[in-house]
Amino acid sequence: RAPLLSVDAGRDSRFDGMASVEDLRLRSVMCLPLSVPVERGERVDGVLYIDNRLQTSAFSPESLDLLMLLADQASIAIRN
């Protein structure tokens, strides 16, 4: 339910032991939940995911902010 930014997923402790990160040789990763409001808070209907398998630090906090705007628009479209 929270945005995630990793500048080097291969060395990020949050992904320790995840075979897919190692197999795909992920470097930079961003993902955000697509949430829609419901009676008791929010429901996650999907995830926006972007990766770069060649370059570390390909994304910045500003990149994540831009992706958040896109996720908000996508969530509105899903809700409607």
Coordinates of N, CA, C and O in Angstrom, one line a residue, residues 32-60:
L32 N 3.9 1.5 -7.5 CA 2.9 2.2 -6.7 C 1.6 1.5 -6.7 O 1.2 0.9 -7.8
P33 N 0.8 1.5 -5.6 CA -0.5 0.9 -5.7 C -1.5 1.7 -6.4 O -1.4 3.0 -6.4
L34 N -2.4 1.1 -7.1 CA -3.5 1.8 -7.7 C -4.7 1.6 -6.7 O -5.3 0.5 -6.7
S35 N -5.0 2.6 -6.0 CA -6.0 2.6 -4.9 C -7.3 3.3 -5.3 O -7.2 4.4 -5.9
V36 N -8.4 2.8 -4.9 CA -9.7 3.4 -5.0 C -10.3 3.5 -3.7 O -10.2 2.6 -2.8
P37 N -11.0 4.7 -3.4 CA -11.7 4.8 -2.1 C -12.9 3.9 -2.0 O -13.6 3.7 -3.0
V38 N -13.0 3.3 -0.8 CA -14.2 2.5 -0.5 C -14.7 3.0 0.8 O -14.1 3.9 1.5
E39 N -15.8 2.4 1.3 CA -16.4 2.9 2.6 C -15.4 2.9 3.7 O -15.5 3.8 4.6
R40 N -14.6 1.9 3.8 CA -13.7 1.9 5.0 C -12.2 2.1 4.6 O -11.3 1.4 5.0
G41 N -12.0 3.1 3.9 CA -10.6 3.5 3.5 C -10.3 3.4 2.0 O -11.0 4.0 1.2
E42 N -9.3 2.5 1.7 CA -9.0 2.4 0.3 C -8.8 0.9 -0.1 O -8.5 0.1 0.8
R43 N -9.0 0.6 -1.3 CA -8.8 -0.8 -1.8 C -7.8 -0.7 -2.9 O -7.9 0.1 -3.8
V44 N -6.8 -1.6 -2.9 CA -5.8 -1.6 -4.0 C -6.3 -2.5 -5.1 O -6.6 -3.7 -4.9
D45 N -6.5 -1.9 -6.3 CA -7.0 -2.6 -7.5 C -5.8 -3.0 -8.4 O -6.1 -3.7 -9.4
G46 N -4.7 -2.6 -8.2 CA -3.6 -2.9 -9.1 C -2.3 -2.2 -8.7 O -2.2 -1.5 -7.6
V47 N -1.3 -2.4 -9.5 CA 0.0 -1.8 -9.2 C 0.6 -1.2 -10.5 O 0.6 -1.9 -11.5
L48 N 1.2 -0.1 -10.4 CA 2.0 0.5 -11.5 C 3.5 0.1 -11.2 O 4.0 0.3 -10.1
Y49 N 4.1 -0.6 -12.2 CA 5.5 -1.1 -11.9 C 6.4 -0.7 -13.1 O 6.0 -0.8 -14.3
I50 N 7.5 -0.2 -12.8 CA 8.5 0.2 -13.8 C 9.9 -0.2 -13.3 O 10.2 -0.1 -12.1
D51 N 10.6 -0.8 -14.2 CA 12.0 -1.2 -13.8 C 13.0 -0.9 -14.9 O 12.6 -0.6 -16.1
N52 N 14.2 -0.8 -14.6 CA 15.3 -0.7 -15.5 C 16.3 -1.7 -15.1 O 16.9 -1.7 -14.0
R53 N 16.6 -2.7 -16.0 CA 17.5 -3.8 -15.7 C 18.9 -3.5 -16.0 O 19.8 -4.4 -15.8
L54 N 19.2 -2.4 -16.6 CA 20.6 -2.1 -17.0 C 21.3 -1.1 -16.1 O 22.5 -1.1 -16.1
Q55 N 20.5 -0.2 -15.5 CA 21.2 1.0 -14.8 C 20.7 1.1 -13.4 O 19.5 1.1 -13.1
T56 N 21.6 1.3 -12.5 CA 21.2 1.6 -11.1 C 21.0 3.1 -11.1 O 21.4 3.9 -11.9
S57 N 20.2 3.6 -10.1 CA 19.8 5.0 -9.9 C 19.2 5.6 -11.1 O 19.3 6.8 -11.4
A58 N 18.4 4.8 -11.9 CA 17.8 5.3 -13.1 C 16.6 6.2 -12.7 O 16.2 7.1 -13.5
F59 N 16.0 6.0 -11.5 CA 14.9 6.7 -11.0 C 15.2 7.5 -9.8 O 16.1 7.0 -9.0
S60 N 14.6 8.6 -9.6 CA 14.8 9.5 -8.4 C 13.5 9.6 -7.7 O 12.4 9.2 -8.2

